[in-house]
Amino acid sequence: MNPLEAIGLLLALLAATTGLGLVWRARQGRVARVAGDVITPADVAASAQFGPAATLLQFSTEMCSRCPGTRRLLGAVAAERPGVVHVDVDLTHRADLANRFSILQTPTTLILDATGRVRARVGGAPNRAAIAATLNAITQDTHSLTTTQRS
C-alpha cells in the first residue's frame, strides 16, 4: 500500500468513527417513547412498591460513574411529583435482569405508567426536562383514560 492510500484509509476511518461517536453522543440521555411490557416489583427483585402515578426504574451498577448523579436527579424528580416513585436496581450481580430487559449500558431508566407498563426508555444520564415532559404525558394519558372510563 502506498503512503497516499494509507493516509486516505486513515482519514476514512477517522471520519467514520467521528460520525458514529456523534450519533452515539446525540442519543445519550434522550427519552425514547416505547410501548413495552408490564413490569412488577417482583420482576426486578425490588423491595419498594411502584408508584400509583408513575415509576422511574433505574438500572445501575457499582462501577457506573453516571449512576449516582442519575439517582439524585430521578430521586428529586420523584420527590417533586405526587404518586411518582424512583426505584434503583443494581445489576452488578444480576446479569439475568440485564438480559431480560435489554440493558446495554448503565444508567438506563425505564419510565413506567401507573399499571407498570414501560412507556419510555432512557439510555445514559437523563435530561430533567425530558423526564418531566414524559411524566406529564403519562399522567395526562392516565387521567384521560380514567375520565373516559368513568363517563
PDB file of C-alpha atoms in Angstrom:
ATOM      1  CA  MET A   1       0.000   0.000   0.000  1.00  0.00           C
ATOM      2  CA  ASN A   2       1.430   3.356  -0.915  1.00  0.00           C
ATOM      3  CA  PRO A   3       1.509   6.246   1.576  1.00  0.00           C
ATOM      4  CA  LEU A   4      -1.297   8.149  -0.156  1.00  0.00           C
ATOM      5  CA  GLU A   5      -3.670   5.172   0.133  1.00  0.00           C
ATOM      6  CA  ALA A   6      -2.710   4.689   3.790  1.00  0.00           C
ATOM      7  CA  ILE A   7      -3.455   8.336   4.602  1.00  0.00           C
ATOM      8  CA  GLY A   8      -6.760   8.101   2.732  1.00  0.00           C
ATOM      9  CA  LEU A   9      -7.700   4.983   4.670  1.00  0.00           C
ATOM     10  CA  LEU A  10      -6.803   6.644   7.998  1.00  0.00           C
ATOM     11  CA  LEU A  11      -8.899   9.702   7.141  1.00  0.00           C
ATOM     12  CA  ALA A  12     -11.847   7.492   6.158  1.00  0.00           C
ATOM     13  CA  LEU A  13     -11.598   5.579   9.445  1.00  0.00           C
ATOM     14  CA  LEU A  14     -11.322   8.821  11.394  1.00  0.00           C
ATOM     15  CA  ALA A  15     -14.404  10.231   9.647  1.00  0.00           C
ATOM     16  CA  ALA A  16     -16.398   7.043  10.256  1.00  0.00           C
ATOM     17  CA  THR A  17     -15.530   6.828  13.956  1.00  0.00           C
ATOM     18  CA  THR A  18     -16.225  10.527  14.442  1.00  0.00           C
ATOM     19  CA  GLY A  19     -19.626  10.133  12.795  1.00  0.00           C
ATOM     20  CA  LEU A  20     -20.507   7.115  14.918  1.00  0.00           C
ATOM     21  CA  GLY A  21     -19.340   8.909  18.058  1.00  0.00           C
ATOM     22  CA  LEU A  22     -21.522  11.919  17.294  1.00  0.00           C
ATOM     23  CA  VAL A  23     -24.556   9.724  16.680  1.00  0.00           C
ATOM     24  CA  TRP A  24     -23.931   7.828  19.933  1.00  0.00           C
ATOM     25  CA  ARG A  25     -23.488  11.052  21.892  1.00  0.00           C
ATOM     26  CA  ALA A  26     -26.669  12.565  20.468  1.00  0.00           C
ATOM     27  CA  ARG A  27     -28.662   9.537  21.634  1.00  0.00           C
ATOM     28  CA  GLN A  28     -27.355   9.652  25.221  1.00  0.00           C
ATOM     29  CA  GLY A  29     -29.983  10.807  27.707  1.00  0.00           C
ATOM     30  CA  ARG A  30     -32.694  11.039  25.074  1.00  0.00           C
ATOM     31  CA  VAL A  31     -36.115   9.735  26.049  1.00  0.00           C
ATOM     32  CA  ALA A  32     -37.358   7.150  23.580  1.00  0.00           C
ATOM     33  CA  ARG A  33     -41.099   6.575  23.773  1.00  0.00           C
ATOM     34  CA  VAL A  34     -41.887   2.873  23.689  1.00  0.00           C
ATOM     35  CA  ALA A  35     -44.853   0.627  24.306  1.00  0.00           C
ATOM     36  CA  GLY A  36     -43.355  -2.135  26.367  1.00  0.00           C
ATOM     37  CA  ASP A  37     -44.203  -4.938  28.717  1.00  0.00           C
ATOM     38  CA  VAL A  38     -45.718  -4.611  32.147  1.00  0.00           C
ATOM     39  CA  ILE A  39     -43.121  -4.855  34.922  1.00  0.00           C
ATOM     40  CA  THR A  40     -43.858  -5.588  38.566  1.00  0.00           C
ATOM     41  CA  PRO A  41     -41.572  -5.025  41.571  1.00  0.00           C
ATOM     42  CA  ALA A  42     -41.104  -8.798  41.788  1.00  0.00           C
ATOM     43  CA  ASP A  43     -39.797  -8.861  38.189  1.00  0.00           C
ATOM     44  CA  VAL A  44     -36.825  -6.699  39.177  1.00  0.00           C
ATOM     45  CA  ALA A  45     -36.450  -8.013  42.729  1.00  0.00           C
ATOM     46  CA  ALA A  46     -37.301  -4.578  44.131  1.00  0.00           C
ATOM     47  CA  SER A  47     -38.296  -4.210  47.745  1.00  0.00           C
ATOM     48  CA  ALA A  48     -40.062  -0.897  47.097  1.00  0.00           C
ATOM     49  CA  GLN A  49     -43.519  -0.691  45.576  1.00  0.00           C
ATOM     50  CA  PHE A  50     -44.051   1.104  42.279  1.00  0.00           C
ATOM     51  CA  GLY A  51     -45.757   4.486  42.231  1.00  0.00           C
ATOM     52  CA  PRO A  52     -49.509   4.920  41.834  1.00  0.00           C
ATOM     53  CA  ALA A  53     -48.958   7.503  39.067  1.00  0.00           C
ATOM     54  CA  ALA A  54     -45.600   6.502  37.534  1.00  0.00           C
ATOM     55  CA  THR A  55     -42.294   4.834  38.346  1.00  0.00           C
ATOM     56  CA  LEU A  56     -38.767   5.829  37.364  1.00  0.00           C
ATOM     57  CA  LEU A  57     -36.998   2.457  37.219  1.00  0.00           C
ATOM     58  CA  GLN A  58     -33.225   2.983  37.107  1.00  0.00           C
ATOM     59  CA  PHE A  59     -30.795   0.187  36.289  1.00  0.00           C
ATOM     60  CA  SER A  60     -27.275   0.818  37.551  1.00  0.00           C
ATOM     61  CA  THR A  61     -24.081  -0.974  38.562  1.00  0.00           C
ATOM     62  CA  GLU A  62     -21.474  -0.474  41.268  1.00  0.00           C
ATOM     63  CA  MET A  63     -18.831   0.755  38.813  1.00  0.00           C
ATOM     64  CA  CYS A  64     -21.092   3.183  36.926  1.00  0.00           C
ATOM     65  CA  SER A  65     -19.765   6.746  37.118  1.00  0.00           C
ATOM     66  CA  ARG A  66     -23.013   8.418  35.989  1.00  0.00           C
ATOM     67  CA  CYS A  67     -25.349   6.370  38.173  1.00  0.00           C
ATOM     68  CA  PRO A  68     -25.045   8.395  41.421  1.00  0.00           C
ATOM     69  CA  GLY A  69     -25.920  11.627  39.608  1.00  0.00           C
ATOM     70  CA  THR A  70     -28.803   9.929  37.830  1.00  0.00           C
ATOM     71  CA  ARG A  71     -30.007   8.517  41.161  1.00  0.00           C
ATOM     72  CA  ARG A  72     -30.047  12.026  42.699  1.00  0.00           C
ATOM     73  CA  LEU A  73     -31.823  13.519  39.660  1.00  0.00           C
ATOM     74  CA  LEU A  74     -34.513  10.852  39.471  1.00  0.00           C
ATOM     75  CA  GLY A  75     -34.998  10.927  43.253  1.00  0.00           C
ATOM     76  CA  ALA A  76     -35.507  14.689  43.130  1.00  0.00           C
ATOM     77  CA  VAL A  77     -37.961  14.432  40.222  1.00  0.00           C
ATOM     78  CA  ALA A  78     -39.931  11.737  42.064  1.00  0.00           C
ATOM     79  CA  ALA A  79     -39.961  13.796  45.273  1.00  0.00           C
ATOM     80  CA  GLU A  80     -41.449  16.765  43.381  1.00  0.00           C
ATOM     81  CA  ARG A  81     -44.318  14.752  41.912  1.00  0.00           C
ATOM     82  CA  PRO A  82     -47.018  13.074  43.980  1.00  0.00           C
ATOM     83  CA  GLY A  83     -47.510   9.431  43.057  1.00  0.00           C
ATOM     84  CA  VAL A  84     -44.147   9.085  41.287  1.00  0.00           C
ATOM     85  CA  VAL A  85     -41.575   6.709  42.782  1.00  0.00           C
ATOM     86  CA  HIS A  86     -37.905   6.202  41.931  1.00  0.00           C
ATOM     87  CA  VAL A  87     -36.629   2.610  42.151  1.00  0.00           C
ATOM     88  CA  ASP A  88     -32.949   1.801  41.631  1.00  0.00           C
ATOM     89  CA  VAL A  89     -31.995  -1.746  40.624  1.00  0.00           C
ATOM     90  CA  ASP A  90     -28.336  -2.754  40.892  1.00  0.00           C
ATOM     91  CA  LEU A  91     -27.374  -5.072  38.035  1.00  0.00           C
ATOM     92  CA  THR A  92     -23.865  -5.807  39.312  1.00  0.00           C
ATOM     93  CA  HIS A  93     -24.733  -9.372  40.273  1.00  0.00           C
ATOM     94  CA  ARG A  94     -27.943  -9.688  38.232  1.00  0.00           C
ATOM     95  CA  ALA A  95     -26.941 -10.301  34.611  1.00  0.00           C
ATOM     96  CA  ASP A  96     -30.253 -12.104  34.162  1.00  0.00           C
ATOM     97  CA  LEU A  97     -32.134  -8.804  34.626  1.00  0.00           C
ATOM     98  CA  ALA A  98     -29.818  -7.003  32.207  1.00  0.00           C
ATOM     99  CA  ASN A  99     -30.543  -9.652  29.574  1.00  0.00           C
ATOM    100  CA  ARG A 100     -34.271  -9.759  30.274  1.00  0.00           C
ATOM    101  CA  PHE A 101     -34.742  -6.000  29.923  1.00  0.00           C
ATOM    102  CA  SER A 102     -32.079  -5.487  27.215  1.00  0.00           C
ATOM    103  CA  ILE A 103     -29.932  -3.205  29.352  1.00  0.00           C
ATOM    104  CA  LEU A 104     -26.804  -2.475  27.309  1.00  0.00           C
ATOM    105  CA  GLN A 105     -25.476   0.449  29.359  1.00  0.00           C
ATOM    106  CA  THR A 106     -25.843   1.970  32.778  1.00  0.00           C
ATOM    107  CA  PRO A 107     -27.569   4.037  33.788  1.00  0.00           C
ATOM    108  CA  THR A 108     -30.672   3.004  31.874  1.00  0.00           C
ATOM    109  CA  THR A 109     -34.013   4.312  33.055  1.00  0.00           C
ATOM    110  CA  LEU A 110     -37.410   2.857  32.223  1.00  0.00           C
ATOM    111  CA  ILE A 111     -40.387   5.113  32.822  1.00  0.00           C
ATOM    112  CA  LEU A 112     -43.435   3.089  33.818  1.00  0.00           C
ATOM    113  CA  ASP A 113     -47.039   4.243  33.972  1.00  0.00           C
ATOM    114  CA  ALA A 114     -49.442   3.529  36.842  1.00  0.00           C
ATOM    115  CA  THR A 115     -50.038  -0.037  35.607  1.00  0.00           C
ATOM    116  CA  GLY A 116     -46.297  -0.795  35.374  1.00  0.00           C
ATOM    117  CA  ARG A 117     -46.218  -0.687  31.569  1.00  0.00           C
ATOM    118  CA  VAL A 118     -42.959   0.624  30.100  1.00  0.00           C
ATOM    119  CA  ARG A 119     -43.781   3.902  28.355  1.00  0.00           C
ATOM    120  CA  ALA A 120     -40.283   5.321  27.778  1.00  0.00           C
ATOM    121  CA  ARG A 121     -36.635   4.336  27.928  1.00  0.00           C
ATOM    122  CA  VAL A 122     -33.555   6.487  28.548  1.00  0.00           C
ATOM    123  CA  GLY A 123     -30.041   5.227  27.846  1.00  0.00           C
ATOM    124  CA  GLY A 124     -27.386   7.185  29.702  1.00  0.00           C
ATOM    125  CA  ALA A 125     -27.812  10.110  32.054  1.00  0.00           C
ATOM    126  CA  PRO A 126     -31.326  11.530  31.564  1.00  0.00           C
ATOM    127  CA  ASN A 127     -32.348  15.108  30.938  1.00  0.00           C
ATOM    128  CA  ARG A 128     -34.571  16.560  33.681  1.00  0.00           C
ATOM    129  CA  ALA A 129     -36.832  18.438  31.246  1.00  0.00           C
ATOM    130  CA  ALA A 130     -37.338  15.368  29.050  1.00  0.00           C
ATOM    131  CA  ILE A 131     -38.190  13.228  32.088  1.00  0.00           C
ATOM    132  CA  ALA A 132     -40.684  15.854  33.286  1.00  0.00           C
ATOM    133  CA  ALA A 133     -42.310  16.085  29.838  1.00  0.00           C
ATOM    134  CA  THR A 134     -42.621  12.312  29.652  1.00  0.00           C
ATOM    135  CA  LEU A 135     -44.154  12.127  33.131  1.00  0.00           C
ATOM    136  CA  ASN A 136     -46.593  14.897  32.168  1.00  0.00           C
ATOM    137  CA  ALA A 137     -47.628  12.935  29.082  1.00  0.00           C
ATOM    138  CA  ILE A 138     -48.032   9.708  31.064  1.00  0.00           C
ATOM    139  CA  THR A 139     -50.117  11.301  33.811  1.00  0.00           C
ATOM    140  CA  GLN A 140     -52.178  13.161  31.177  1.00  0.00           C
ATOM    141  CA  ASP A 141     -52.837   9.880  29.325  1.00  0.00           C
ATOM    142  CA  THR A 142     -53.734   8.132  32.580  1.00  0.00           C
ATOM    143  CA  HIS A 143     -56.043  10.976  33.617  1.00  0.00           C
ATOM    144  CA  SER A 144     -57.745  10.991  30.196  1.00  0.00           C
ATOM    145  CA  LEU A 145     -58.207   7.218  30.296  1.00  0.00           C
ATOM    146  CA  THR A 146     -59.782   7.213  33.771  1.00  0.00           C
ATOM    147  CA  THR A 147     -62.025  10.161  32.864  1.00  0.00           C
ATOM    148  CA  THR A 148     -63.198   8.343  29.726  1.00  0.00           C
ATOM    149  CA  GLN A 149     -63.850   5.119  31.655  1.00  0.00           C
ATOM    150  CA  ARG A 150     -65.993   6.961  34.232  1.00  0.00           C
ATOM    151  CA  SER A 151     -68.191   8.577  31.560  1.00  0.00           C
TER     152      SER A 151
END
